[in-house]
Coordinates of C-alpha atoms in Angstrom, one line a residue:
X7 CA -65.7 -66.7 65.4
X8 CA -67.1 -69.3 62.9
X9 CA -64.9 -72.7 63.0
X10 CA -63.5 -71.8 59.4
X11 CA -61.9 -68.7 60.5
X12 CA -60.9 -70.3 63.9
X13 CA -59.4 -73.0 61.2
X14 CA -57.7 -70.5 59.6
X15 CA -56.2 -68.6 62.4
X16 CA -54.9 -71.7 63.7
X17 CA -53.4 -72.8 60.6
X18 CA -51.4 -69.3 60.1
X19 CA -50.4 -69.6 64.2
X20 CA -48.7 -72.5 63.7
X21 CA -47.3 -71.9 60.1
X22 CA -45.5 -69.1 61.3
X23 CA -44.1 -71.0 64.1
X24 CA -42.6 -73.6 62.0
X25 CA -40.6 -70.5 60.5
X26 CA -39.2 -69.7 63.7
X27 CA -38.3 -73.1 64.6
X28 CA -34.8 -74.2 64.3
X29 CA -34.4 -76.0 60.1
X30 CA -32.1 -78.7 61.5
X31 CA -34.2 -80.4 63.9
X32 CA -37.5 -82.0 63.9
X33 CA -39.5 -81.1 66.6
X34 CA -43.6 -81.6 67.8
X35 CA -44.7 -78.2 66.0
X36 CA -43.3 -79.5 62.6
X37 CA -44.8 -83.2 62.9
X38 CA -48.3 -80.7 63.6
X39 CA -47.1 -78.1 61.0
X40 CA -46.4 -81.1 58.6
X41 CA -49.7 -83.0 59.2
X42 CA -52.2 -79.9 57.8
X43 CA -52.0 -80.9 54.6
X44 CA -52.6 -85.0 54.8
X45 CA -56.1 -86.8 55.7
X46 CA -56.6 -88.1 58.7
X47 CA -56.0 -91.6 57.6
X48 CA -52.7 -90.6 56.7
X49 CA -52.1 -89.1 59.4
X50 CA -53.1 -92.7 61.3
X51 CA -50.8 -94.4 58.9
X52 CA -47.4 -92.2 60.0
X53 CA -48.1 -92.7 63.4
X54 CA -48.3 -96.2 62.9
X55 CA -45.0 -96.2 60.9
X56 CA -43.4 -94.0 63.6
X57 CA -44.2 -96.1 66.3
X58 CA -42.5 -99.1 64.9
X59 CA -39.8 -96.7 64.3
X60 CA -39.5 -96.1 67.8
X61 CA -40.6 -93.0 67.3
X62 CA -43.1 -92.5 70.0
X63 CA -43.2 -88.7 70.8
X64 CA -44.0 -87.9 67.3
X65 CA -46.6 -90.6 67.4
X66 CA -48.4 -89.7 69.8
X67 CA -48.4 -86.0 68.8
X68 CA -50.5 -87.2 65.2
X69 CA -52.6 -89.5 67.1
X70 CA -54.0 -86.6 69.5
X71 CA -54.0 -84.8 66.4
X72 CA -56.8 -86.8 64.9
X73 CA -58.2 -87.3 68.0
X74 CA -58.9 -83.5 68.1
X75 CA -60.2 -83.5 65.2
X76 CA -62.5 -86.7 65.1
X77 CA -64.1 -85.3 68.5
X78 CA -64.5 -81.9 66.8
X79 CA -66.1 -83.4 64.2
X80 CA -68.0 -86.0 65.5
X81 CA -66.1 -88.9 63.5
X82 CA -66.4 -92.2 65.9
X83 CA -64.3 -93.5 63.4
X84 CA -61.7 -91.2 63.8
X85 CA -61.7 -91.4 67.7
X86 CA -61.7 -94.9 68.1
X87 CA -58.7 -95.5 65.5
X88 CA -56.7 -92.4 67.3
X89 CA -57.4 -94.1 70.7
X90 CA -56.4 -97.3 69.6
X91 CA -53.4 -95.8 68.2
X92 CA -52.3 -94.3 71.9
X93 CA -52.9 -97.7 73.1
X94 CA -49.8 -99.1 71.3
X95 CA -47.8 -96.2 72.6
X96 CA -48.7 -97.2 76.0
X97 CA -47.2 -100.5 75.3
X98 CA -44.0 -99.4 74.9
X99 CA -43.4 -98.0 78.4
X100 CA -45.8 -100.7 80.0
X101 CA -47.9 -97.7 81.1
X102 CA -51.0 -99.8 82.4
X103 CA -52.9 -96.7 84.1
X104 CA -52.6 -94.9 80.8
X105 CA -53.8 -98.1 78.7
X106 CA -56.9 -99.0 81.4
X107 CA -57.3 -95.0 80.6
X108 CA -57.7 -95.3 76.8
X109 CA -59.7 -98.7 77.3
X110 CA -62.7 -96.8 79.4
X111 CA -62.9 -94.2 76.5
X112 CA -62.7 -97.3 73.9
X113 CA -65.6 -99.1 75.8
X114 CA -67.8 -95.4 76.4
X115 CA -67.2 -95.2 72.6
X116 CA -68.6 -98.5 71.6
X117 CA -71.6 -97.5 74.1
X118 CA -72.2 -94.8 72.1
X119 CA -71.9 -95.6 68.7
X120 CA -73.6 -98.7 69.1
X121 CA -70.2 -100.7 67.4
X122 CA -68.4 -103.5 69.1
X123 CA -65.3 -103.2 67.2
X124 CA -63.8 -101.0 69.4
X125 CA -64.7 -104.0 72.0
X126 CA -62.7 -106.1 70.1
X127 CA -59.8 -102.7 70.0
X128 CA -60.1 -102.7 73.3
X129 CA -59.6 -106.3 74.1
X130 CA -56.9 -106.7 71.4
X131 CA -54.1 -104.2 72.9
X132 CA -54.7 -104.8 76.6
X133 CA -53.9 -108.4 75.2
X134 CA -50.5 -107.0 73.6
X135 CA -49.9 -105.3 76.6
X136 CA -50.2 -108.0 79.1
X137 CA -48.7 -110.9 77.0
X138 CA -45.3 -108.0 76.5
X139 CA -45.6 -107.8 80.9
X140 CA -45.7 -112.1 81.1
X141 CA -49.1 -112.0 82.4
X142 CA -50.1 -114.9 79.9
X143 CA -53.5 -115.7 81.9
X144 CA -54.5 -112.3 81.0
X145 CA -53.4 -111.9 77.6
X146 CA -55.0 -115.3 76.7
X147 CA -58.3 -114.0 78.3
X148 CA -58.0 -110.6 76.2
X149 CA -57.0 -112.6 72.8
X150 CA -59.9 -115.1 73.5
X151 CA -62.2 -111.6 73.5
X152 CA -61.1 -110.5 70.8
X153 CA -61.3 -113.2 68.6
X154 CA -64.5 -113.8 69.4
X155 CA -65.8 -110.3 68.5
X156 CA -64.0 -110.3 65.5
X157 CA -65.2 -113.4 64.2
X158 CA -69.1 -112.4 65.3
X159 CA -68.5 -109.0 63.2
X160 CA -66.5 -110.4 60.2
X161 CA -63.2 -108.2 61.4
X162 CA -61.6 -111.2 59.8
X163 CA -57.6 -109.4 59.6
X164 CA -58.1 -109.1 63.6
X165 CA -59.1 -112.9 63.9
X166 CA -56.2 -113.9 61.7
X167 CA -53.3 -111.4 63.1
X168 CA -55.0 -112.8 66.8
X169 CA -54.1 -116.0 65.7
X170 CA -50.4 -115.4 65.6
X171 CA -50.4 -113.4 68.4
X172 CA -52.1 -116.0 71.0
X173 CA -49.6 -118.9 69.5
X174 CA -47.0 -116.8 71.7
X175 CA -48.7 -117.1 74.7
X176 CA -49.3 -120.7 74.2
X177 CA -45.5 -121.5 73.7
X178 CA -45.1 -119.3 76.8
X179 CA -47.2 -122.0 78.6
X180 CA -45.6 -124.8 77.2
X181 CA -48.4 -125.6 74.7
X182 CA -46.6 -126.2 71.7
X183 CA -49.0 -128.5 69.8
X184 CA -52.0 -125.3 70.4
X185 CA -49.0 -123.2 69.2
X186 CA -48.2 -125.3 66.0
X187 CA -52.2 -125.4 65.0
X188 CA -52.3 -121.5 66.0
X189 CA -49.2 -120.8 63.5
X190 CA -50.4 -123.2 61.1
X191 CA -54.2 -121.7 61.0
X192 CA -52.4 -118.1 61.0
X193 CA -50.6 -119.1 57.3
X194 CA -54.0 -120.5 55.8
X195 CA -56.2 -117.6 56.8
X196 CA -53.5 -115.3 55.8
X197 CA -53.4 -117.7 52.4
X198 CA -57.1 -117.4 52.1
X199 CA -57.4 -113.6 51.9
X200 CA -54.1 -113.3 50.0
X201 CA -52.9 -115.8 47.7
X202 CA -49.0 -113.7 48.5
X203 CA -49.3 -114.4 51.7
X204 CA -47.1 -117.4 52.0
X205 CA -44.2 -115.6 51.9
X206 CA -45.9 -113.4 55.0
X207 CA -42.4 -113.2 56.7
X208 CA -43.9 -111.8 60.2
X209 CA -45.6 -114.8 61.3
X210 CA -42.2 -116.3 61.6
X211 CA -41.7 -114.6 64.5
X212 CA -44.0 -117.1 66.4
X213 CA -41.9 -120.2 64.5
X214 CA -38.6 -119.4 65.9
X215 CA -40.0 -118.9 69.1
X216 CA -41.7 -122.1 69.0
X217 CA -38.4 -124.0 68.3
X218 CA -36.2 -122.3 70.8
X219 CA -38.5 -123.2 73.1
X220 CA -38.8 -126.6 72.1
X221 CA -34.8 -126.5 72.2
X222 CA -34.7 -126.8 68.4
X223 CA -31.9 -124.0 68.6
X224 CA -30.5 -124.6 64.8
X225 CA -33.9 -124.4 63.4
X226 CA -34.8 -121.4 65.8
X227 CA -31.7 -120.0 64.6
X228 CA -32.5 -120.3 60.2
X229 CA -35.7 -119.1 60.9
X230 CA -34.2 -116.3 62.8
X231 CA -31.8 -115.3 60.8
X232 CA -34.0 -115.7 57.2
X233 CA -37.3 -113.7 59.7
X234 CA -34.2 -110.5 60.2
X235 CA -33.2 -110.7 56.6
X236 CA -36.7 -110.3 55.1
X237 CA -37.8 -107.5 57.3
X238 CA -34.8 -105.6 55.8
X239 CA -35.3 -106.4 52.7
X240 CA -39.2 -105.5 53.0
X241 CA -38.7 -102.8 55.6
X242 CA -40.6 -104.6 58.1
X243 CA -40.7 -103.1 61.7
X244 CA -42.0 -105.4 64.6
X245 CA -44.2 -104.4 67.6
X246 CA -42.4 -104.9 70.6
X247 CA -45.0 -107.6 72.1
X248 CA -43.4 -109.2 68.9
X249 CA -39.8 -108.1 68.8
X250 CA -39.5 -109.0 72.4
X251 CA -39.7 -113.3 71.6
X252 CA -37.3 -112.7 68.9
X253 CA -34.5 -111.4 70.6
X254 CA -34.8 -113.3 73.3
X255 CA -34.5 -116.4 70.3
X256 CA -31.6 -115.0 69.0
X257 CA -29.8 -114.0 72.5
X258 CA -30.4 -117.6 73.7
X259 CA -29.2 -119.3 70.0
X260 CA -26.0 -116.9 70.6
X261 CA -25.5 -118.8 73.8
X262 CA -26.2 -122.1 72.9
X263 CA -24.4 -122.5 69.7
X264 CA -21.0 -122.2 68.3
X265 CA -19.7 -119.4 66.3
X266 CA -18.9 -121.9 63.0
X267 CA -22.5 -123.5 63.8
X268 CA -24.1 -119.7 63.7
X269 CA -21.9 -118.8 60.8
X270 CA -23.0 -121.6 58.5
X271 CA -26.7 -121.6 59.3
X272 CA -26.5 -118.0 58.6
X273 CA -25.4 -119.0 55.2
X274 CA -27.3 -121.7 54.3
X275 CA -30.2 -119.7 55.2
X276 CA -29.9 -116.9 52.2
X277 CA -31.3 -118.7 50.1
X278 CA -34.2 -120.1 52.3
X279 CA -38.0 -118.6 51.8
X280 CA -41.2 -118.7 54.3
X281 CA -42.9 -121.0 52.4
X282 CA -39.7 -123.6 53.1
X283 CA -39.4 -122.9 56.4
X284 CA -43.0 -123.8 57.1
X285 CA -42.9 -126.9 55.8
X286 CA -39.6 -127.7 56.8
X287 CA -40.5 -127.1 60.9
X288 CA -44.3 -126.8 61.1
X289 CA -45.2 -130.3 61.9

């Protein structure tokens, strides 16, 4: 059977499934049944979107769909992004063995093809996953690898997003001055490649970490409370390596200060920006 028939045959099989299946409920045959007609990139993009959802079953089940077809099809592309995709699911249940699983096939693949981004893939999301565990030696060692592949190769979003991402594990040491040059050097690269991007709210995250830490807990609180109000309004949805600091901000603020205190920062903070914040508490 030529692969266009076998195409074919497997298209009808699972079309005439989704008939059978129940109209109320979404289940793994229609995320598969609704993903024939979108690209593969697409497909990559829902799965991200679900999995800052929460959405991890479906996920997972587009990832391994264009993991199929990127090793049917000899796409390196396609694998690479699909396994690096899996690797954030991982995450989410701290399932090491499955992420040291994905990171061989991320290393074979850069063997392979010859390309050390998926190095710098590789190095990136064990450094998520250990810096979400607490292991903060290890996630520094992993961000350091990163960033220094994706600076050699140019991956200049990876360098900048790294930045943000490694200011956490220096305010988990105690570093706060590395942490305030790591924030600050986040916002001008950011700047650089995107005049917008001083209203970036998600590198606020790493702010009102920073303060709590510091015991700033008013500031930590603003910068809270305006971080929460932006993602609604943009429909932001943090990874939980990032999510994780900020609740623990706002469950420590909740402790520490009084309801009026809470209430009228809360106010006061509506018509607060990124851009004020930074210069209001990045020294």
């Amino acid at each position: 059977m030529t692969k266009p028939i076998y195409t074919l045959c497997t298209l009808a099989l699972l079309l005439a499934a989704s008939c059978s299946a129940p109209k109320d409920k979404t289940t793994e045959k229609d995320t598969a049944v609704s993903a024939i007609a979108q690209s593969p990139k697409d497909l990559l993009r829902q799965a991200y979107q679900l999995f800052k959802e929460g959405d991890d079953a479906a996920s997972i089940e587009l990832a391994n769909t264009v993991l199929e077809i990127g090793r049917e099809t000899k796409n390196d592309t396609l694998v690479g992004r699909a396994l690096t995709s899996l690797c954030r699911n991982a995450q989410r249940k701290l399932d090491t063995t499955r992420l040291a699983e994905l990171s061989l096939e991320l290393s074979n693949l850069a063997t392979s093809s010859g390309n050390p981004q998926w190095l710098m893939y590789r190095a990136h999301m064990n450094a998520e996953m250990w810096r979400l565990i607490g292991n903060m030696d290890r996630a520094e060692d992993y961000y350091n690898e990163s960033m220094r592949i994706s600076y050699e190769t140019g991956a200049m979003g990876m360098y900048t997003i790294d930045h943000f991402n490694k200011s956490f594990v220096s305010i988990a040491k105690g570093d706060f001055e590395t942490a305030n040059q790591l924030i600050t050097k986040y916002y001008a690269l950011r700047k650089k490649a995107d005049s917008t991007a001083a209203e970036d709210a998600y590198g606020l995250i790493a702010l009102a970490y920073l303060l709590e830490q510091q015991e700033k807990y008013t500031g930590a609180h603003e910068v809270a409370t305006v971080t929460r109000r932006l993602f609604k309004e943009q429909n932001l949805f943090p990874e939980p390596p990032d999510e994780k600091p900020l609740i623990a901000v706002e469950d420590k603020v909740s402790e520490v200060l009084d309801s009026a205190t809470l209430a009228e920062i809360h106010i006061r903070s509506q018509a607060q920006s990124v851009s004020g914040l930074l210069a209001k508490y990045l020294e």
